[in-house]
Coordinates of C-alpha atoms in Angstrom, one line a residue:
M1 CA -14.0 16.2 -8.9
I2 CA -11.2 15.3 -11.3
F3 CA -8.0 17.2 -10.7
Q4 CA -6.5 17.0 -14.2
K5 CA -9.6 16.2 -16.3
E6 CA -8.0 16.4 -19.8
I7 CA -5.3 13.9 -18.8
E8 CA -7.3 11.6 -16.6
T9 CA -10.1 11.1 -19.1
M10 CA -8.1 10.9 -22.4
P11 CA -8.8 8.1 -24.8
R12 CA -6.9 4.8 -24.4
N13 CA -5.0 5.2 -27.6
Q14 CA -3.7 8.6 -26.5
I15 CA -2.6 7.2 -23.1
E16 CA -0.7 4.5 -24.8
E17 CA 1.0 6.9 -27.3
I18 CA 2.3 8.9 -24.3
Q19 CA 3.4 5.8 -22.5
L20 CA 5.4 4.5 -25.5
E21 CA 7.1 7.9 -26.1
R22 CA 8.0 8.1 -22.4
L23 CA 9.1 4.5 -22.2
K24 CA 11.5 5.0 -25.0
W25 CA 12.8 8.1 -23.2
V26 CA 13.2 6.5 -19.8
V27 CA 15.1 3.5 -21.2
R28 CA 17.5 5.8 -23.0
Y29 CA 17.8 8.0 -19.9
C30 CA 18.6 5.1 -17.7
Y31 CA 21.1 3.7 -20.2
E32 CA 22.9 7.0 -20.4
N33 CA 22.8 8.1 -16.7
V34 CA 22.6 5.1 -14.4
P35 CA 25.6 2.6 -14.5
F36 CA 23.5 -0.2 -13.0
Y37 CA 21.0 0.1 -15.8
H38 CA 23.6 0.7 -18.5
K39 CA 25.1 -2.7 -17.7
K40 CA 21.7 -4.4 -17.3
L41 CA 20.3 -3.1 -20.5
T42 CA 23.5 -3.9 -22.4
D43 CA 23.5 -7.5 -21.1
A44 CA 19.8 -7.9 -22.2
G45 CA 20.6 -6.5 -25.7
V46 CA 18.2 -3.5 -25.1
F47 CA 21.0 -0.9 -25.0
D48 CA 19.5 2.7 -25.4
G49 CA 16.0 1.5 -26.1
S50 CA 16.0 1.6 -29.9
R51 CA 14.7 -2.0 -29.7
I52 CA 11.5 -0.7 -28.1
K53 CA 8.9 -0.2 -30.9
T54 CA 5.7 -1.1 -29.1
L55 CA 4.6 -1.2 -25.4
S56 CA 4.7 -5.0 -25.5
D57 CA 8.5 -4.7 -26.2
I58 CA 8.9 -3.8 -22.5
A59 CA 9.2 -7.5 -22.0
Y60 CA 12.8 -7.2 -23.3
I61 CA 13.7 -5.0 -20.4
P62 CA 15.1 -6.9 -17.3
F63 CA 13.3 -6.6 -14.0
T64 CA 14.4 -4.4 -11.1
T65 CA 14.1 -5.9 -7.6
K66 CA 14.3 -4.9 -4.0
D67 CA 17.7 -6.5 -3.8
D68 CA 18.9 -4.2 -6.6
F69 CA 18.0 -1.2 -4.3
R70 CA 19.9 -2.8 -1.4
D71 CA 22.9 -3.6 -3.5
N72 CA 23.1 -0.1 -4.7
Y73 CA 22.4 1.6 -1.4
P74 CA 22.2 4.5 -0.9
F75 CA 22.5 6.4 -4.2
G76 CA 23.8 3.9 -6.8
L77 CA 20.5 4.1 -8.8
T78 CA 20.5 7.9 -8.9
A79 CA 20.5 9.4 -12.5
V80 CA 21.6 13.0 -11.7
P81 CA 24.3 14.7 -9.6
M82 CA 23.4 15.2 -6.0
S83 CA 23.5 19.0 -6.6
E84 CA 20.2 18.5 -8.5
I85 CA 18.6 16.4 -5.7
V86 CA 16.4 18.5 -3.4
R87 CA 14.8 15.7 -1.2
I88 CA 15.7 12.3 0.1
H89 CA 13.2 9.8 1.6
A90 CA 13.7 6.2 2.8
S91 CA 11.9 3.2 3.9
S92 CA 12.0 2.0 7.5
G93 CA 14.8 -0.5 6.8
T94 CA 13.3 -3.0 9.3
T95 CA 14.8 -5.9 7.3
G96 CA 18.2 -4.4 6.6
K97 CA 19.4 -1.2 5.0
P98 CA 16.6 1.2 4.1
T99 CA 15.5 1.8 0.5
T100 CA 16.3 5.4 -0.4
G101 CA 14.4 7.5 -2.8
V102 CA 15.7 10.9 -4.2
Y103 CA 13.8 13.7 -5.9
T104 CA 14.6 16.6 -8.2
R105 CA 12.4 19.7 -8.1
E106 CA 10.6 18.3 -11.2
D107 CA 10.0 15.0 -9.4
L108 CA 8.4 16.8 -6.5
A109 CA 6.1 18.8 -8.7
I110 CA 4.9 15.6 -10.6
W111 CA 4.6 13.7 -7.3
S112 CA 2.3 16.5 -5.9
D113 CA 0.2 16.3 -9.1
C114 CA -0.2 12.5 -8.8
V115 CA -1.2 12.7 -5.1
A116 CA -3.6 15.6 -5.8
R117 CA -5.3 13.3 -8.4
V118 CA -5.6 10.5 -5.8
A119 CA -7.0 12.8 -3.2
A120 CA -9.5 14.4 -5.6
A121 CA -10.6 10.9 -6.8
G122 CA -11.2 9.9 -3.1
G123 CA -13.5 12.9 -2.6
V124 CA -11.2 15.6 -1.2
T125 CA -12.1 19.2 -2.3
P126 CA -10.4 22.6 -1.7
N127 CA -13.0 23.1 1.1
D128 CA -11.8 20.2 3.2
I129 CA -9.6 20.3 6.3
I130 CA -7.4 17.2 6.3
Q131 CA -5.6 15.8 9.4
I132 CA -2.5 13.8 8.4
S133 CA -1.9 11.2 11.1
F134 CA 1.0 9.5 9.3
G135 CA 4.4 9.8 11.1
Y136 CA 6.4 12.5 9.5
G137 CA 10.1 12.0 8.7
L138 CA 11.8 9.8 6.1
F139 CA 8.5 8.0 5.4
T140 CA 7.1 9.1 2.0
G141 CA 3.5 9.0 3.1
A142 CA 3.1 12.0 5.3
L143 CA 5.0 14.6 3.2
G144 CA 3.7 13.0 -0.1
L145 CA 0.1 13.4 0.9
H146 CA 0.8 16.8 2.6
Y147 CA 2.1 18.5 -0.6
G148 CA -0.5 16.8 -2.9
L149 CA -3.4 17.9 -0.7
E150 CA -2.0 21.5 -0.5
K151 CA -1.7 21.5 -4.3
L152 CA -5.4 20.5 -4.5
G153 CA -6.2 23.4 -2.3
A154 CA -7.2 21.6 0.9
T155 CA -6.2 22.8 4.4
V156 CA -3.6 20.4 5.9
I157 CA -3.0 19.7 9.5
P158 CA 0.4 17.9 9.9
A159 CA -0.6 16.1 13.1
S160 CA 1.8 13.2 12.7
S161 CA 1.0 10.0 14.6
G162 CA 0.6 9.3 18.3
N163 CA -0.9 11.3 21.2
T164 CA -4.4 10.0 20.6
E165 CA -6.1 12.4 23.0
K166 CA -4.7 15.4 21.0
Q167 CA -5.6 13.7 17.7
L168 CA -9.2 13.4 18.8
M169 CA -9.2 17.0 20.2
M170 CA -8.1 18.4 16.8
L171 CA -10.7 16.2 15.0
R172 CA -13.4 17.8 17.1
D173 CA -12.2 21.4 17.6
W174 CA -10.7 22.2 14.2
G175 CA -13.6 21.0 12.1
V176 CA -11.5 18.2 10.4
T177 CA -13.4 16.7 7.5
G178 CA -10.8 14.2 6.3
L179 CA -8.3 11.8 8.0
V180 CA -5.1 10.5 6.4
A181 CA -3.7 7.4 8.3
T182 CA -2.8 3.8 8.1
P183 CA -5.9 1.5 8.2
S184 CA -4.7 0.1 11.6
Y185 CA -4.3 3.5 13.1
A186 CA -7.6 4.8 11.7
L187 CA -9.3 1.8 13.3
Y188 CA -7.5 2.5 16.6
L189 CA -8.6 6.1 16.5
S190 CA -12.2 5.1 15.6
E191 CA -12.3 2.9 18.7
A192 CA -10.9 5.7 20.8
V193 CA -13.7 8.0 19.6
K194 CA -16.2 5.7 21.1
E195 CA -14.3 5.7 24.4
A196 CA -13.7 9.4 24.5
G197 CA -17.4 10.0 25.3
Y198 CA -18.1 12.8 22.9
P199 CA -21.1 12.4 20.6
M200 CA -20.4 11.9 16.9
S201 CA -22.1 15.3 16.3
D202 CA -19.0 16.9 17.7
Y203 CA -17.0 15.6 14.7
S204 CA -17.2 16.9 11.1
L205 CA -15.4 13.9 9.6
K206 CA -16.7 12.7 6.3
L207 CA -13.8 10.9 4.5
G208 CA -10.7 8.9 5.2
I209 CA -7.7 8.6 2.8
L210 CA -5.9 5.4 4.0
G211 CA -2.7 3.9 2.8
S212 CA 0.8 2.4 3.6
E213 CA -0.6 -1.0 4.4
P214 CA -3.4 -3.3 3.1
C215 CA -7.0 -2.6 4.2
T216 CA -9.4 -5.5 3.9
P217 CA -13.0 -4.7 2.9
A218 CA -14.1 -5.8 6.3
M219 CA -11.7 -3.5 8.1
R220 CA -12.7 -0.6 5.8
Q221 CA -16.3 -1.3 6.7
Q222 CA -15.6 -1.2 10.4
I223 CA -13.7 2.0 10.2
E224 CA -16.5 3.6 8.1
E225 CA -19.2 2.4 10.7
N226 CA -17.2 3.6 13.7
F227 CA -16.3 7.0 12.2
C228 CA -19.5 7.5 10.0
I229 CA -17.2 8.3 7.1
R230 CA -16.3 7.1 3.5
V231 CA -12.9 5.5 3.1
S232 CA -10.7 5.4 0.0
D233 CA -7.5 3.5 -0.5
N234 CA -4.3 4.7 -2.3
Y235 CA -1.2 2.8 -3.4
G236 CA 2.5 3.7 -3.6
M237 CA 5.9 2.7 -2.3
T238 CA 9.3 4.3 -1.6
E239 CA 10.9 2.6 -4.7
L240 CA 8.4 4.3 -7.0
G241 CA 8.4 7.7 -5.3
G242 CA 5.8 7.2 -2.6
P243 CA 2.0 7.6 -2.7
G244 CA 0.2 8.7 -5.8
V245 CA 0.8 5.7 -8.0
S246 CA -2.9 4.8 -7.9
G247 CA -5.9 5.5 -5.8
D248 CA -9.7 4.9 -5.4
C249 CA -12.4 7.1 -6.9
K250 CA -15.9 7.3 -5.5
A251 CA -16.9 4.2 -7.5
R252 CA -14.4 2.2 -5.5
D253 CA -14.1 -0.3 -8.4
G254 CA -10.3 -0.4 -8.5
M255 CA -7.5 2.1 -7.9
H256 CA -6.7 4.4 -10.9
F257 CA -3.1 4.6 -12.0
A258 CA -1.5 7.8 -13.1
E259 CA -0.6 6.0 -16.4
D260 CA 1.1 9.0 -17.9
H261 CA 3.7 8.7 -15.1
F262 CA 3.6 4.9 -14.4
L263 CA 3.4 1.9 -16.7
P264 CA 1.9 -1.1 -14.9
E265 CA 2.1 -4.7 -15.8
I266 CA 1.0 -8.0 -14.2
I267 CA 3.4 -11.0 -14.4
N268 CA 3.4 -14.6 -13.3
T269 CA 5.5 -14.5 -10.1
D270 CA 7.2 -17.8 -10.9
T271 CA 8.0 -17.4 -14.6
G272 CA 8.1 -13.6 -15.1
E273 CA 5.7 -14.0 -18.1
R274 CA 3.4 -11.0 -18.7
L275 CA -0.3 -11.7 -18.0
S276 CA -3.4 -10.4 -19.7
E277 CA -6.0 -8.0 -18.4
N278 CA -7.9 -9.3 -15.3
E279 CA -5.4 -12.1 -14.7
V280 CA -4.1 -12.2 -11.1
G281 CA -0.4 -11.9 -10.6
E282 CA 2.5 -9.7 -9.4
L283 CA 2.4 -6.0 -10.1
V284 CA 5.4 -4.6 -12.0
I285 CA 5.8 -0.9 -12.5
T286 CA 8.0 1.3 -14.6
T287 CA 8.4 5.0 -13.8
L288 CA 8.0 7.1 -17.0
T289 CA 8.9 10.6 -15.9
R290 CA 11.0 10.3 -12.8
R291 CA 14.4 12.0 -13.2
G292 CA 16.2 11.6 -9.8
M293 CA 15.8 7.9 -9.5
P294 CA 14.0 6.3 -12.5
V295 CA 13.0 2.6 -12.1
L296 CA 12.5 0.1 -14.9
R297 CA 10.1 -2.8 -14.4
Y298 CA 10.1 -2.9 -10.6
R299 CA 8.7 -6.1 -9.1
T300 CA 6.5 -4.8 -6.3
K301 CA 5.7 -8.2 -4.8
D302 CA 2.1 -7.1 -4.5
I303 CA -0.6 -9.5 -5.9
T304 CA -3.4 -7.9 -7.8
K305 CA -5.0 -7.6 -11.3
I306 CA -5.5 -4.8 -13.8
T307 CA -8.4 -3.7 -15.9
Y308 CA -8.4 -1.1 -18.7
E309 CA -12.1 -0.6 -19.0
P310 CA -13.2 3.0 -18.5
C311 CA -14.6 3.6 -15.0
A312 CA -18.1 4.9 -14.1
C313 CA -16.4 8.0 -12.7
G314 CA -15.3 9.0 -16.2
R315 CA -11.6 8.3 -15.7
T316 CA -10.0 6.2 -18.4
H317 CA -6.7 5.2 -16.8
A318 CA -6.1 1.6 -15.9
R319 CA -7.3 0.4 -12.5
M320 CA -5.7 -2.1 -10.1
S321 CA -7.8 -4.3 -7.7
K322 CA -7.2 -4.0 -4.0
T323 CA -4.0 -6.0 -3.4
M324 CA -4.6 -9.6 -2.3
G325 CA -1.3 -9.9 -0.4
R326 CA 2.4 -9.7 -1.0
T327 CA 4.6 -12.5 -2.2
D328 CA 7.0 -11.7 0.6
D329 CA 4.1 -11.6 3.2
M330 CA 2.8 -15.0 2.1
L331 CA 3.3 -17.6 4.8
I332 CA 3.8 -21.2 3.9
I333 CA 2.6 -23.3 6.8
K334 CA 2.6 -27.1 6.3
G335 CA 2.6 -26.5 2.5
V336 CA -0.4 -24.1 2.6
N337 CA -0.1 -20.6 1.3
V338 CA -1.6 -18.1 3.8
F339 CA -1.8 -14.3 3.6
P340 CA -2.4 -12.3 6.8
T341 CA -5.2 -10.4 5.1
Q342 CA -7.1 -13.7 4.8
I343 CA -6.9 -14.2 8.5
E344 CA -7.9 -10.6 9.2
N345 CA -11.0 -11.1 6.9
I346 CA -12.0 -14.1 8.9
L347 CA -11.6 -12.5 12.3
I348 CA -13.3 -9.2 11.5
N349 CA -16.5 -11.1 10.7
I350 CA -16.6 -13.0 14.0
E351 CA -18.6 -11.6 16.9
D352 CA -17.0 -11.2 20.4
V353 CA -13.4 -10.7 19.0
A354 CA -11.7 -7.4 18.1
P355 CA -9.8 -6.9 14.8
H356 CA -6.5 -7.0 16.7
Y357 CA -4.4 -10.1 16.4
M358 CA -0.8 -11.4 16.2
L359 CA 0.5 -14.4 14.3
Y360 CA 3.2 -16.6 15.8
I361 CA 5.0 -19.2 13.7
T362 CA 7.1 -21.9 15.3
R363 CA 8.7 -25.1 14.2
K364 CA 8.7 -28.3 16.2
N365 CA 10.0 -31.7 15.0
Y366 CA 10.5 -30.2 11.5
R367 CA 6.8 -29.1 11.3
D368 CA 5.6 -25.5 11.2
N369 CA 2.8 -24.4 13.5
L370 CA 0.7 -21.3 13.5
E371 CA -0.7 -19.7 16.6
I372 CA -3.1 -16.8 16.3
K373 CA -3.6 -14.6 19.3
V374 CA -6.9 -12.7 19.1
E375 CA -8.2 -10.0 21.4
L376 CA -11.6 -10.4 23.0
V377 CA -14.2 -7.5 22.9
N378 CA -15.6 -8.4 26.3
A379 CA -13.3 -9.3 29.2
D380 CA -16.2 -11.1 31.0
L381 CA -15.8 -14.0 28.5
L382 CA -12.5 -14.8 30.3
E383 CA -14.6 -15.8 33.3
N384 CA -16.8 -18.2 31.3
F385 CA -14.7 -21.2 30.3
Q386 CA -17.4 -22.9 28.3
M387 CA -18.2 -19.9 26.1
L388 CA -14.5 -19.2 25.7
E389 CA -13.8 -22.7 24.6
E390 CA -16.7 -22.6 22.2
L391 CA -15.5 -19.4 20.6
Q392 CA -12.0 -20.7 20.3
R393 CA -13.2 -23.8 18.6
H394 CA -15.5 -21.7 16.3
I395 CA -12.5 -19.6 15.1
E396 CA -10.3 -22.6 14.7
G397 CA -13.0 -24.3 12.6
K398 CA -13.4 -21.2 10.4
M399 CA -9.6 -21.0 9.9
Q400 CA -9.5 -24.7 8.8
S401 CA -12.5 -24.4 6.6
I402 CA -11.3 -21.3 4.7
L403 CA -7.5 -21.6 4.9
G404 CA -7.4 -25.4 4.8
L405 CA -5.0 -25.3 7.7
R406 CA -5.3 -26.4 11.3
T407 CA -4.2 -23.5 13.6
K408 CA -4.1 -22.8 17.3
V409 CA -6.2 -19.9 18.5
T410 CA -5.5 -18.1 21.8
L411 CA -8.0 -15.6 23.1
V412 CA -6.6 -12.7 25.1
A413 CA -8.0 -9.9 27.2
P414 CA -9.1 -6.6 25.6
K415 CA -6.4 -4.0 25.0
T416 CA -3.6 -6.4 25.4
I417 CA -2.4 -6.6 21.8
E418 CA -0.3 -3.7 20.6
R419 CA -1.9 -0.9 18.6
F420 CA 0.2 0.3 15.7
Q421 CA 0.5 3.9 14.7
G422 CA 2.5 3.1 11.6
K423 CA 2.5 0.0 9.6
A424 CA 1.1 -2.9 11.5
K425 CA 3.6 -5.7 12.3
R426 CA 1.5 -8.7 13.0
I427 CA 3.9 -11.6 12.2
V428 CA 6.4 -13.1 14.7
D429 CA 8.4 -15.8 12.9
M430 CA 10.3 -17.9 15.4
R431 CA 11.2 -20.8 13.2
N432 CA 14.9 -19.8 13.1
A433 CA 15.1 -18.6 16.7

């Protein structure tokens, strides 16, 4: 199913014509309505956008960063009077002040369209009953998916997160066919299904729409096997308006952008230079139709690549590969670049350990050290010192072979590592403690 077929399958040249027209509009709109951008565009010599003649001229526009959002907290990047704002969302603010996002009525309508596209691409139909197990509140994920799924015509259960017993009861009793959750919470629920003692025939689940955090192919496979479902990913963030920026189709060969609303680029993280199709770098996105809080060339810090080849599903909008990590999640240990997703991929393919882990970084004698605490599947292993030691050495050897880094692995009892109902927080950096 394609939600807006005429738009999602239009020829490449038409997509780019729309993007250029809207890019010129949004630059002028930002110049005239957002003091922050007025100064930034003036300093860069772009002014009201008359310098923008082709899509490649976007390179003249300065980047927007997370720090710009923090420096203009809460509403310094807003382009309309607050009387026109009908919704406010915000990030968790775990590293300082939260990032706020504001929406006009038009923004909310477009947002719902974008999410409906993602949901339809992932396999949702008007006949589905979807349980949203994201936490509701300021977080964009729950309400974003909620209204998009309703626009598609699906039945929505606003379950929120937590209360696992009740979550499983609703999945069984209410004929739920689709689950919306973070990958880590979906994995947790899929394990709880096994322990609940009800046969899989009591569940009607067939698909999962996962987001809000990275999901490695190995984790996706485990969730699919545990739940007997098909999983799709979607991408978005508060700064860009929430979910709906891009999402998987049934081909699962990259997440389709809503290119009539978002203009994506890939840049070299160090130099800011724009990269070509299929080159790996940092994703940068410009919102093309957002009125409440438009964003020019936002540096997402996510590492990926883009292809413009039409997809087997019939959609013609550009696709981004599954993110390979974030520049701000990258750990530098003894000069080696390490992404948590790499560690997760290693662990999830090793028997006898569960896909639950924590990373502890310490510094001793000016040298960084990484300890990985990993949960065992079987508590009986704790009684067998030889097998425990062999498993520990095996994991440490895998880490050194793949990461090029010597790590300490500590194996812990089952169910002793925290389960996350929202975004998983697996890194404890104690170097400045």
